[in-house]
Amino acid sequence: MKERSYKEMKMNGARHYSELVKMCADVRARWHFRRRPYTVYKLSEQARRLIRAQGMQIEHKSVEEYLQEKGRLRGDVIGG
């Protein structure tokens, strides 16, 4: 097997990159690439309601409060 010289490898790399430049990227992919990261967009009212509802679901409760709310723990068992 013949090993390639440095010059051949460099030419193959240049040819490969020139072929990549000729390829056209999708419009949507270009938009995503050029878009600034972490931009702040104004949220719609529906999105605000959803985020608020999720925040309420995450509220911290003790184990006893959670089980009592779900109906799996009776009130008289908590006291002892």
Tab-separated table of C-alpha atoms in Angstrom:
chain	number	residue	atom	x	y	z
A	1	MET	CA	0.000	0.000	0.000
A	2	LYS	CA	1.382	3.365	-1.060
A	3	GLU	CA	1.533	6.086	1.562
A	4	ARG	CA	0.421	9.520	0.555
A	5	SER	CA	2.847	12.389	0.673
A	6	TYR	CA	2.199	15.566	2.622
A	7	LYS	CA	1.487	17.416	-0.630
A	8	GLU	CA	-1.169	14.858	-1.689
A	9	MET	CA	-2.861	15.013	1.701
A	10	LYS	CA	-2.938	18.804	1.587
A	11	MET	CA	-4.415	18.778	-1.930
A	12	ASN	CA	-7.088	16.255	-0.906
A	13	GLY	CA	-8.003	18.392	2.090
A	14	ALA	CA	-8.238	21.516	-0.073
A	15	ARG	CA	-10.430	19.680	-2.584
A	16	HIS	CA	-12.674	18.407	0.213
A	17	TYR	CA	-13.156	21.882	1.697
A	18	SER	CA	-13.811	23.440	-1.707
A	19	GLU	CA	-16.557	20.857	-2.260
A	20	LEU	CA	-18.056	21.743	1.131
A	21	VAL	CA	-18.128	25.426	0.202
A	22	LYS	CA	-20.051	24.642	-2.982
A	23	MET	CA	-22.766	22.865	-1.009
A	24	CYS	CA	-25.693	25.117	-0.098
A	25	ALA	CA	-27.008	24.960	3.446
A	26	ASP	CA	-30.719	24.902	4.203
A	27	VAL	CA	-32.283	28.336	4.780
A	28	ARG	CA	-33.540	27.350	8.206
A	29	ALA	CA	-30.126	25.999	9.213
A	30	ARG	CA	-28.502	29.270	8.182
A	31	TRP	CA	-31.065	31.198	10.228
A	32	HIS	CA	-30.346	29.081	13.309
A	33	PHE	CA	-26.619	29.552	12.839
A	34	ARG	CA	-26.863	33.338	12.524
A	35	ARG	CA	-29.406	33.808	15.326
A	36	ARG	CA	-27.977	35.281	18.491
A	37	PRO	CA	-27.997	32.837	21.399
A	38	TYR	CA	-30.111	33.496	24.472
A	39	THR	CA	-32.192	36.231	22.911
A	40	VAL	CA	-35.137	37.317	24.982
A	41	TYR	CA	-38.448	37.158	23.197
A	42	LYS	CA	-41.683	38.556	24.515
A	43	LEU	CA	-43.786	35.686	25.818
A	44	SER	CA	-47.390	35.295	24.810
A	45	GLU	CA	-50.083	35.265	27.464
A	46	GLN	CA	-50.598	31.535	26.955
A	47	ALA	CA	-46.902	30.826	27.547
A	48	ARG	CA	-46.979	32.938	30.712
A	49	ARG	CA	-49.953	30.978	32.034
A	50	LEU	CA	-48.212	27.676	31.314
A	51	ILE	CA	-45.028	28.768	33.079
A	52	ARG	CA	-47.034	29.992	36.071
A	53	ALA	CA	-48.914	26.686	36.246
A	54	GLN	CA	-45.648	24.737	36.135
A	55	GLY	CA	-44.248	26.901	38.902
A	56	MET	CA	-47.252	26.156	41.060
A	57	GLN	CA	-46.784	22.429	40.462
A	58	ILE	CA	-43.178	22.636	41.625
A	59	GLU	CA	-44.057	24.317	44.943
A	60	HIS	CA	-42.394	22.514	47.810
A	61	LYS	CA	-44.613	20.548	50.165
A	62	SER	CA	-43.725	18.210	52.951
A	63	VAL	CA	-44.257	14.501	52.425
A	64	GLU	CA	-47.218	14.488	54.813
A	65	GLU	CA	-48.897	17.406	53.031
A	66	TYR	CA	-48.422	15.774	49.639
A	67	LEU	CA	-49.807	12.408	50.742
A	68	GLN	CA	-52.708	14.019	52.542
A	69	GLU	CA	-53.584	16.006	49.423
A	70	LYS	CA	-53.516	12.831	47.356
A	71	GLY	CA	-55.783	11.123	49.879
A	72	ARG	CA	-53.321	8.421	50.846
A	73	LEU	CA	-52.725	9.612	54.347
A	74	ARG	CA	-55.443	10.238	56.883
A	75	GLY	CA	-55.256	13.199	59.204
A	76	ASP	CA	-55.328	11.136	62.408
A	77	VAL	CA	-52.209	9.162	61.396
A	78	ILE	CA	-50.054	12.301	61.204
A	79	GLY	CA	-50.564	13.160	64.888
A	80	GLY	CA	-49.350	9.770	66.048
